[in-house]
mmCIF file of C-alpha atoms in Angstrom:
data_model
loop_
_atom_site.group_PDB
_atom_site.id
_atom_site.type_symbol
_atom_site.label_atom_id
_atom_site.label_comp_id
_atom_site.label_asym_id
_atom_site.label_seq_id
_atom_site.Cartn_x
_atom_site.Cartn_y
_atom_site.Cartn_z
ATOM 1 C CA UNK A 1 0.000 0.000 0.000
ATOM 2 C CA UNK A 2 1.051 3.426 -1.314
ATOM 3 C CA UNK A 3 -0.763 5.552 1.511
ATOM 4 C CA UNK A 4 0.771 6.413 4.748
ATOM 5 C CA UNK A 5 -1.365 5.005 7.893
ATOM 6 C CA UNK A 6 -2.209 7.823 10.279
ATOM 7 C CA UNK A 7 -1.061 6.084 13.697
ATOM 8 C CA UNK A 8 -1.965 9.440 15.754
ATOM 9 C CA UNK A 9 -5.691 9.225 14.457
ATOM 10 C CA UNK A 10 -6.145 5.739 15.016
ATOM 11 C CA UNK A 11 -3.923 5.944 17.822
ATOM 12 C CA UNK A 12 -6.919 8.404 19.632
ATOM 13 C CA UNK A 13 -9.642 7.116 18.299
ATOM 14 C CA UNK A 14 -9.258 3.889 20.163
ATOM 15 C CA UNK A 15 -8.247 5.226 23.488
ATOM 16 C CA UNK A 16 -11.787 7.234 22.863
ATOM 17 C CA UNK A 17 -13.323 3.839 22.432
ATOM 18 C CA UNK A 18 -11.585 2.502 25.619
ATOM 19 C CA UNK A 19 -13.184 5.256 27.381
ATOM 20 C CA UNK A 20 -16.570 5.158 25.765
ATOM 21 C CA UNK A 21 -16.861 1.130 26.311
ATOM 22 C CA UNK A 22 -15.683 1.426 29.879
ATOM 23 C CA UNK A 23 -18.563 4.150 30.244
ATOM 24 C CA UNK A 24 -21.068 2.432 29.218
ATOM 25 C CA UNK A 25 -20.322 -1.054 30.925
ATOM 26 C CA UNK A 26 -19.694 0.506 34.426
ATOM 27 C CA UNK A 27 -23.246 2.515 34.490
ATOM 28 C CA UNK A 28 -24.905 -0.561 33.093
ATOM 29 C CA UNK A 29 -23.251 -2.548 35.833
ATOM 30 C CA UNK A 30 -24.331 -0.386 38.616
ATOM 31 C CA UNK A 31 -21.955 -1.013 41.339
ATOM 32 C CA UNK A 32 -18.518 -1.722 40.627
ATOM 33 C CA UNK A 33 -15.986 0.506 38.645
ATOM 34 C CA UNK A 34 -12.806 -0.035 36.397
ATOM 35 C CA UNK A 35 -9.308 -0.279 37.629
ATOM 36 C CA UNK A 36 -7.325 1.152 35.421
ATOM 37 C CA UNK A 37 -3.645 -0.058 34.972
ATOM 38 C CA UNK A 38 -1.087 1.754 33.088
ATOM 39 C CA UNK A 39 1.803 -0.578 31.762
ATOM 40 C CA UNK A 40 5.548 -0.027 29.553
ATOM 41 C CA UNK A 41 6.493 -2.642 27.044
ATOM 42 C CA UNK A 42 10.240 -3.322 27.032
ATOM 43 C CA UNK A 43 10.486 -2.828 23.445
ATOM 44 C CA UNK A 44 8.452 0.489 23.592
ATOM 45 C CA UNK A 45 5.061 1.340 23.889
ATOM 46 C CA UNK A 46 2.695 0.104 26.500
ATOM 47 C CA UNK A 47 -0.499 -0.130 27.491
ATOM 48 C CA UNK A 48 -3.666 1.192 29.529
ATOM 49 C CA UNK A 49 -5.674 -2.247 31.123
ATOM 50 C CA UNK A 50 -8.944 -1.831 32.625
ATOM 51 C CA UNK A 51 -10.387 -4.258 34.870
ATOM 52 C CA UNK A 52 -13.669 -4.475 36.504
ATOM 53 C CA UNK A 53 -14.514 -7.438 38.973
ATOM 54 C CA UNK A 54 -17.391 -8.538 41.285
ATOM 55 C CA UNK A 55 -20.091 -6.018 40.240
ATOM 56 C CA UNK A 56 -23.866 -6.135 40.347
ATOM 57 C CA UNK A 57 -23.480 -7.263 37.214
ATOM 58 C CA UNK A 58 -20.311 -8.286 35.788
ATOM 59 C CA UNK A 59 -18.496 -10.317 37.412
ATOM 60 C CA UNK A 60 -15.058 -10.280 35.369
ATOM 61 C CA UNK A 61 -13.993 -8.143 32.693
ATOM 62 C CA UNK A 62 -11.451 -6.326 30.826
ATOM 63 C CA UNK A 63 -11.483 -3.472 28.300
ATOM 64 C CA UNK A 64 -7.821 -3.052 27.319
ATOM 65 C CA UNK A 65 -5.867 -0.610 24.946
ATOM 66 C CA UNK A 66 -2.337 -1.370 23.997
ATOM 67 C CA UNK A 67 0.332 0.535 21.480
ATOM 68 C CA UNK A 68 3.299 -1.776 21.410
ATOM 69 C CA UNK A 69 6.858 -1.796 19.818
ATOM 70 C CA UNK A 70 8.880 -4.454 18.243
ATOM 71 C CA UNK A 71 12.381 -5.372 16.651
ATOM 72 C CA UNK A 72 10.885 -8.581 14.898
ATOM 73 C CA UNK A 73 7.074 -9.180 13.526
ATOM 74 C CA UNK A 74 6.295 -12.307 15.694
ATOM 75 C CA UNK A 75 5.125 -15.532 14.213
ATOM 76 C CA UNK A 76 1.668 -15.360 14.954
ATOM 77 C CA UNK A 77 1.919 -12.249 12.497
ATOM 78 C CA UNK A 78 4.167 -12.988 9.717
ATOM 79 C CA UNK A 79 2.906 -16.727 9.693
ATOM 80 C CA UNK A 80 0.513 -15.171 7.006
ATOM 81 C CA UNK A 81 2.718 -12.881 5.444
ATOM 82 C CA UNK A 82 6.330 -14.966 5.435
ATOM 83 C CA UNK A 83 7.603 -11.750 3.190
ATOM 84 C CA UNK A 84 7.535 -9.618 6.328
ATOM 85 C CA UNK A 85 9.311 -12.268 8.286
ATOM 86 C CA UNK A 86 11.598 -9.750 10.245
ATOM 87 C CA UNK A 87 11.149 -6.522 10.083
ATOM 88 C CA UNK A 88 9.797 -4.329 12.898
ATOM 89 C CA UNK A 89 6.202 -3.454 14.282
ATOM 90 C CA UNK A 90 3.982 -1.422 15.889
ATOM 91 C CA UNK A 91 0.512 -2.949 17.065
ATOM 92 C CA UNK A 92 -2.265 -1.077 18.687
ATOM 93 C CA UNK A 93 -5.625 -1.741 19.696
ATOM 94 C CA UNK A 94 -8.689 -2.306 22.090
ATOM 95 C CA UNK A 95 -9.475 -5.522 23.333
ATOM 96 C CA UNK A 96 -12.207 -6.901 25.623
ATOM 97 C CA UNK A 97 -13.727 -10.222 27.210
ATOM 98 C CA UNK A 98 -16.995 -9.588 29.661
ATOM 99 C CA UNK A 99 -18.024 -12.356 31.742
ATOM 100 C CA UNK A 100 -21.372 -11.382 33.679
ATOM 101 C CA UNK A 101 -22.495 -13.397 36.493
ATOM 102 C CA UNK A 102 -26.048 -13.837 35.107
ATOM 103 C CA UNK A 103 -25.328 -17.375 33.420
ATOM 104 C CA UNK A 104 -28.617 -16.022 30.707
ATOM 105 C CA UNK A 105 -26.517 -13.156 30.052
ATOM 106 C CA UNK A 106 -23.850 -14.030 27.773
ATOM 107 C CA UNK A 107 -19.634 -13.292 27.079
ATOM 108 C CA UNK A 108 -19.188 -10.856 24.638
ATOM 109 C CA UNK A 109 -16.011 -10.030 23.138
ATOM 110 C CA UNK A 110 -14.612 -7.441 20.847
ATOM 111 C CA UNK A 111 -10.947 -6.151 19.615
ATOM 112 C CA UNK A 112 -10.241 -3.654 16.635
ATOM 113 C CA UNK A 113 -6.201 -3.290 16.218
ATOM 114 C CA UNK A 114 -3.725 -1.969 13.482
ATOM 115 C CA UNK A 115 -0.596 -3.459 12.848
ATOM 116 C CA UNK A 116 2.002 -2.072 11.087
ATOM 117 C CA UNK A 117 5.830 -3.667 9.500
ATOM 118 C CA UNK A 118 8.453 -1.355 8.875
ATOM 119 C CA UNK A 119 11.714 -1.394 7.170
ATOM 120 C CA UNK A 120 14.171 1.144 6.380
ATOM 121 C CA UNK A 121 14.127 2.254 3.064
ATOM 122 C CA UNK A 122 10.728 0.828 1.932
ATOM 123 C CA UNK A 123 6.810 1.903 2.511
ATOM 124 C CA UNK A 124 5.115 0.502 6.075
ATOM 125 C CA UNK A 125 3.006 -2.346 5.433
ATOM 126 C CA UNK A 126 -0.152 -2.037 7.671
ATOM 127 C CA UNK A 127 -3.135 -3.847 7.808
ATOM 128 C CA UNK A 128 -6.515 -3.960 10.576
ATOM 129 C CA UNK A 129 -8.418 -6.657 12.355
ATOM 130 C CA UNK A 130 -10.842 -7.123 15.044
ATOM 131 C CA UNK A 131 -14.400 -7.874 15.239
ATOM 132 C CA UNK A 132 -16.895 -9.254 17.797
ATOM 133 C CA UNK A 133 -18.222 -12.716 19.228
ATOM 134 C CA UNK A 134 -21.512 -13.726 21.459
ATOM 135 C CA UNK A 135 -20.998 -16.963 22.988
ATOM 136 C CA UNK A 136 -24.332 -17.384 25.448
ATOM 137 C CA UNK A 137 -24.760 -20.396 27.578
ATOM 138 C CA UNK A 138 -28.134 -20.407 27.045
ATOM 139 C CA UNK A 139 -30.002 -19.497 23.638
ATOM 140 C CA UNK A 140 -32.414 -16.744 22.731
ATOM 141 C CA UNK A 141 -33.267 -16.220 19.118
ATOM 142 C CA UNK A 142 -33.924 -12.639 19.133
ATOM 143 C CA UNK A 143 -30.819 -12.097 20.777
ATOM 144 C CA UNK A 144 -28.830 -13.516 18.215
ATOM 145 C CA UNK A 145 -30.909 -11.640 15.706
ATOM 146 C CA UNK A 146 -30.227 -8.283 17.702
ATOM 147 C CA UNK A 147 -26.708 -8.865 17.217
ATOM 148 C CA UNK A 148 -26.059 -9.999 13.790
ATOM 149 C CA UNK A 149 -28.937 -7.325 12.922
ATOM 150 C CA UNK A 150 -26.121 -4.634 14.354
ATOM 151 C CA UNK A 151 -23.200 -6.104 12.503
ATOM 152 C CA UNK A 152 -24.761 -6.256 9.622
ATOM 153 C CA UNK A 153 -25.447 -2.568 9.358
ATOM 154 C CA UNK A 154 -22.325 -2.136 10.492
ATOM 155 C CA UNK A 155 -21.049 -3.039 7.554
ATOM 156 C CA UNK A 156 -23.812 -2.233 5.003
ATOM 157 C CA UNK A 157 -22.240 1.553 4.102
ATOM 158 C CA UNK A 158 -18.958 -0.802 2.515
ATOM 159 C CA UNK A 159 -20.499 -3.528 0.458
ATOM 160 C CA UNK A 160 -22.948 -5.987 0.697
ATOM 161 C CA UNK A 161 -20.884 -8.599 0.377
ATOM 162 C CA UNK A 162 -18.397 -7.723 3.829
ATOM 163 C CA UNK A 163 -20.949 -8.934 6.426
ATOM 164 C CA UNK A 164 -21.508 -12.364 4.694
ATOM 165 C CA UNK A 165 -17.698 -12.804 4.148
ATOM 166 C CA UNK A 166 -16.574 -11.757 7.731
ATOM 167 C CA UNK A 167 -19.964 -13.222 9.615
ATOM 168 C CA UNK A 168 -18.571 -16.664 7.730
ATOM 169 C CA UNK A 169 -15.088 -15.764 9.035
ATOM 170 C CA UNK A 170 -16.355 -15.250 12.332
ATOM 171 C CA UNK A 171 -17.792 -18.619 12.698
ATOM 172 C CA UNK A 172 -14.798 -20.690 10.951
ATOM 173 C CA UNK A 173 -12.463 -18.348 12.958
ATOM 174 C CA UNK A 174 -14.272 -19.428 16.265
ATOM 175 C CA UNK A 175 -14.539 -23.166 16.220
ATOM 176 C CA UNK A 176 -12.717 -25.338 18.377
ATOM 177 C CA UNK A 177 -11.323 -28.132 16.387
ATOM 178 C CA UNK A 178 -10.192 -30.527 18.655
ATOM 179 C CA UNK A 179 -14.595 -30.425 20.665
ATOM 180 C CA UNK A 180 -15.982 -29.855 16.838
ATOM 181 C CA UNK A 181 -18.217 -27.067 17.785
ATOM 182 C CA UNK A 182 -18.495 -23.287 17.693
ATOM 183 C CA UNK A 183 -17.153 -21.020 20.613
ATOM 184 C CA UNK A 184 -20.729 -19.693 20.019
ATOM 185 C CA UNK A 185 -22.940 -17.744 18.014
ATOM 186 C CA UNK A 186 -20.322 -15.742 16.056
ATOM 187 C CA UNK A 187 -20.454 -12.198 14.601
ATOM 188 C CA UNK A 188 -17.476 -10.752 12.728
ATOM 189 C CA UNK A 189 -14.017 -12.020 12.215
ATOM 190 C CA UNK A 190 -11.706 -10.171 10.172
ATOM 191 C CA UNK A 191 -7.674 -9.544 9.364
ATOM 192 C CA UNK A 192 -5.703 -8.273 7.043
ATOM 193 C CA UNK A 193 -7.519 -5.561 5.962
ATOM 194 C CA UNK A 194 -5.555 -3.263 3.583
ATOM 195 C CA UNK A 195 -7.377 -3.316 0.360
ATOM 196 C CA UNK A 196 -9.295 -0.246 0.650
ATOM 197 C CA UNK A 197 -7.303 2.876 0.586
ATOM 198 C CA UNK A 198 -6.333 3.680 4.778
ATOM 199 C CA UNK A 199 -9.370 6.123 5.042
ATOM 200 C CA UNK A 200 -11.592 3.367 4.151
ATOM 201 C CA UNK A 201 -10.264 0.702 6.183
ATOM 202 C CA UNK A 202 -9.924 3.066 8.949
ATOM 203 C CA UNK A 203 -13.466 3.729 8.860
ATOM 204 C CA UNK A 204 -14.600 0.352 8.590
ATOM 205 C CA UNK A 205 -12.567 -0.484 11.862
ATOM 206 C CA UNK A 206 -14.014 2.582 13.427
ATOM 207 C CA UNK A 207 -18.094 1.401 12.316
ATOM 208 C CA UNK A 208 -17.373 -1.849 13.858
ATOM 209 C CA UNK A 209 -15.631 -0.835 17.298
ATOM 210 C CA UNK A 210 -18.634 1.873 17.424
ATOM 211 C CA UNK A 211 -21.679 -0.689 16.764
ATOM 212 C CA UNK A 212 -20.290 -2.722 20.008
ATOM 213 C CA UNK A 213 -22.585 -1.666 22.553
ATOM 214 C CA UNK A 214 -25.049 -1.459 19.920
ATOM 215 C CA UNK A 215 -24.843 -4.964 19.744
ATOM 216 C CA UNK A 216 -23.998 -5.782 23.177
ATOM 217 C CA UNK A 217 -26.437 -3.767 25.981
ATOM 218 C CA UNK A 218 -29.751 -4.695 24.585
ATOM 219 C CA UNK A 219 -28.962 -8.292 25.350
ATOM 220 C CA UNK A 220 -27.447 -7.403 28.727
ATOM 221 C CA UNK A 221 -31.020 -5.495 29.766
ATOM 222 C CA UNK A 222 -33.167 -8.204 28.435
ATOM 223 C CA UNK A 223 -30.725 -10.995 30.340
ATOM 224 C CA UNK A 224 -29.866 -9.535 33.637
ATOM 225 C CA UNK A 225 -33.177 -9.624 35.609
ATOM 226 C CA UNK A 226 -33.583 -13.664 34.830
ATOM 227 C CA UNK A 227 -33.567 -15.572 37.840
ATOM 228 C CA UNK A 228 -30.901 -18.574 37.859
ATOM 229 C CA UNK A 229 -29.776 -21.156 40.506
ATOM 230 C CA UNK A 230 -26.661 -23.878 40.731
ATOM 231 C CA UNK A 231 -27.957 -25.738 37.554
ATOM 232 C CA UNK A 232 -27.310 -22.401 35.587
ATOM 233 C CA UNK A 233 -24.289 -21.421 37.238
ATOM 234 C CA UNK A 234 -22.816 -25.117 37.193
ATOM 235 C CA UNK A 235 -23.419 -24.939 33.660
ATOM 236 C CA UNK A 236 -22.083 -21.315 32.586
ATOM 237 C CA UNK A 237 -18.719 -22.642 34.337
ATOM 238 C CA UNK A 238 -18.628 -25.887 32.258
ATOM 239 C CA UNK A 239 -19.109 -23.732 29.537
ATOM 240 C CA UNK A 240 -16.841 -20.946 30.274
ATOM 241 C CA UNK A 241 -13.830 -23.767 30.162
ATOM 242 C CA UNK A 242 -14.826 -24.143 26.329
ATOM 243 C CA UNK A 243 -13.988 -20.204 26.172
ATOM 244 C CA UNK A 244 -10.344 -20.844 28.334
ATOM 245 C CA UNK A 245 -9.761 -23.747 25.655
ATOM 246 C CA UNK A 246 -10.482 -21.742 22.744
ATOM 247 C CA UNK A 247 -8.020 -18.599 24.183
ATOM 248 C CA UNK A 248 -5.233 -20.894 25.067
ATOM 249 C CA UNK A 249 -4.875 -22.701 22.104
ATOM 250 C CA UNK A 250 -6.397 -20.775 18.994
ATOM 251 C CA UNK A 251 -6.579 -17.184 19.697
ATOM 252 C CA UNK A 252 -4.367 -15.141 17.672
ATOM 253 C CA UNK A 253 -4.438 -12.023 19.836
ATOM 254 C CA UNK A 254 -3.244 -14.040 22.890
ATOM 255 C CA UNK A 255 -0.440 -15.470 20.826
ATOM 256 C CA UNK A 256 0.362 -12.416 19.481
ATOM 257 C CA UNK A 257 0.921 -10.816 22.934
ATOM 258 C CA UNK A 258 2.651 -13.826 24.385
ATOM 259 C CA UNK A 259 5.430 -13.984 21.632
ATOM 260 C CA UNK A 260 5.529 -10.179 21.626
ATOM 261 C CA UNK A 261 6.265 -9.913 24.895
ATOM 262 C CA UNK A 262 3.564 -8.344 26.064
ATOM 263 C CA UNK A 263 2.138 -8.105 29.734
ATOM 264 C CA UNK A 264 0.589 -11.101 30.979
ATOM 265 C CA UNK A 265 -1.659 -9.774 32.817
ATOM 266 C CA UNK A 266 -3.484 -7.804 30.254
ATOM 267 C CA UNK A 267 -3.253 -10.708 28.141
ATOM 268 C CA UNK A 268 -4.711 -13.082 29.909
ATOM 269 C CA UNK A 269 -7.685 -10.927 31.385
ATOM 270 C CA UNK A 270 -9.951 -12.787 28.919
ATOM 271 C CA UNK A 271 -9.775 -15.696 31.615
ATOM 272 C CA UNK A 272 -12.675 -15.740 33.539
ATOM 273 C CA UNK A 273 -13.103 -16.466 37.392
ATOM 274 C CA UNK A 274 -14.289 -19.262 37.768
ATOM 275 C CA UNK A 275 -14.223 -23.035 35.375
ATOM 276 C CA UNK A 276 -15.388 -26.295 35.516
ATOM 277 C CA UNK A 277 -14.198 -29.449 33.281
ATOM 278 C CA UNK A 278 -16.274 -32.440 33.721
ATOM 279 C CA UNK A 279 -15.029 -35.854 32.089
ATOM 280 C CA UNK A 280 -16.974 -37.082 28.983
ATOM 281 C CA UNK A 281 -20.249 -34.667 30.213
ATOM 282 C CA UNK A 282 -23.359 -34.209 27.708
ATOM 283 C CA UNK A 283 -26.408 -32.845 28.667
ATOM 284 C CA UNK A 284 -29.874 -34.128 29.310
ATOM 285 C CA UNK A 285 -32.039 -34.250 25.943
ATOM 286 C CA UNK A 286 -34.904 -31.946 26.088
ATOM 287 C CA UNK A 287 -33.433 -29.344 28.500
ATOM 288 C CA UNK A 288 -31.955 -25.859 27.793
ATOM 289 C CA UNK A 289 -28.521 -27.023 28.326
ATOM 290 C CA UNK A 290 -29.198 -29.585 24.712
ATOM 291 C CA UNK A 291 -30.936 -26.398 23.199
ATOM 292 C CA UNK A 292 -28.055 -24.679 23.168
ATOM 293 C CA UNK A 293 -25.903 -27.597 21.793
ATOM 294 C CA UNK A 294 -28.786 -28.630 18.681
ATOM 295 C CA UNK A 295 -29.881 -24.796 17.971
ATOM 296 C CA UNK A 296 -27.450 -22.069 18.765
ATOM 297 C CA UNK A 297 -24.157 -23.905 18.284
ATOM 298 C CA UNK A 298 -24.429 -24.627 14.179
ATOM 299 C CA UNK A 299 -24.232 -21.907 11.915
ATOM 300 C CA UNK A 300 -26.873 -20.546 11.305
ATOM 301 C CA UNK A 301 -28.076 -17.344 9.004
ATOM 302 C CA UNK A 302 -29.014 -14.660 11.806
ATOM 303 C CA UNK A 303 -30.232 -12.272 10.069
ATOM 304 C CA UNK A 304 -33.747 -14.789 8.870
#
């Protein structure tokens, strides 16, 4: 690419969505506040983590912004792009995991990020990611409507083909091989973006970081007045160890951070509190726990 990236625009723009995100979450949530965190990468750079635990409402979560330096792209990067094997980066971005306590409301997470190689002598090669997930432990159609509804205008002002191609993505993207299932019920997925002029791309990132609490709060308020007992709870914690599974192995942001150097502590936020594993389990036929299995873990067209 031929145009320069503007790293101060992007650069404020998501520390704005840091601050908007956190906003919104903590007056939802009622009680509890972020702690905020302010961290130094040894290569350059750092970060500002945000962490807000045992609330009325959420009971982990982590709405992070990082701008990091690096002498060598690591592989999680350049496993993609073997032609940039090398040369030096700068990443930036917001990432977030909420886990509430209400096992009928469900995780959400969201990132948007640049990343950027550079070389002496020749043009920066930058390109954007991010996106957002819903993985519920227990299934409501209109909820997954709600959300795909949002995404998909989301990305309606740059094609009508983007939401098809990144909602399929999405779901390939967040599948866990080794169980054979979805993470849950997807979203948008999407990397190496560069083949819109930087404006464009820019925007797009920008349209889908906005449209998260879109997406996200209407579920929350419908969710978070549902009463729930041990059955529900025993089962969001069986469930959440699907999510700890998916993060440890697959996901290329925690790679990224891990083999960048990054801090550990902001990296592994996504984690939440508390997980069950239970040996060969499957549930009941006929109950909500099977429901979820048989009608909200396929993919599915949303938007029908």
């Amino acid at each position: 690419m031929t145009d320069q990236p503007d790293i101060v625009a992007v650069k404020n723009y998501l520390l704005g969505l840091q601050d908007r995100i956190c906003g919104a979450l903590a007056t939802e949530d009622g009680k509890a506040a972020f702690r905020e965190d302010n961290w130094e990468h040894h290569h350059g750079g750092g970060g500002r983590a945000r962490v807000i635990e045992n609330g009325a409402l959420f009971e982990k979560g982590g709405v992070n912004f990082s701008h990091v330096h690096g002498n060598q792209l690591p592989a999680a990067a350049s496993a993609r792009r073997p032609e940039l094997a090398g040369r030096s980066f700068q990443a930036m971005g917001v990432s977030l995991v909420i886990h509430p306590e209400n096992p009928y409301v469900p995780v959400s997470h969201a990132n948007v990020r640049l990343l950027i190689a550079e070389k002496e002598g020749v043009d920066p090669v930058w390109w954007f990611g991010g996106g957002y997930d819903l993985t519920p432990c227990y299934g409501f159609e209109e909820d997954c409507r709600h959300w795909h509804q949002v995404a998909h205008k989301a990305c309606e002002p740059f094609g009508e083909s983007v939401y098809p191609r990144y909602k399929q993505w999405c779901d390939e993207y967040f599948f866990l091989k080794h169980r054979n299932e979805p993470r849950g019920v997807g979203g948008l997925f999407f990397d190496d973006l560069n083949e819109w002029p930087f404006e464009q791309c820019f925007g797009f990132m920008q349209s889908v970081g906005d449209s998260y609490i879109d997406a996200y709060l209407p579920v929350v308020r419908k969710r978070k007045t549902m009463d729930w007992g041990e059955r529900e709870k025993a089962f969001q914690r069986y469930r959440r160890g699907r999510y700890v599974e998916f993060n440890l192995v697959y996901d290329r942001g925690t790679i990224f951070g891990l083999q960048s150097g990054g801090r550990t502590e902001s990296i592994l936020m996504s984690m939440p509190p508390q997980v069950d594993w239970r040996y060969d389990w499957h549930p009941e036929p006929e109950t909500p726990e099977s429901d979820l299995y048989e009608n909200y873990l396929v993919s599915r067209n949303w938007l029908d």
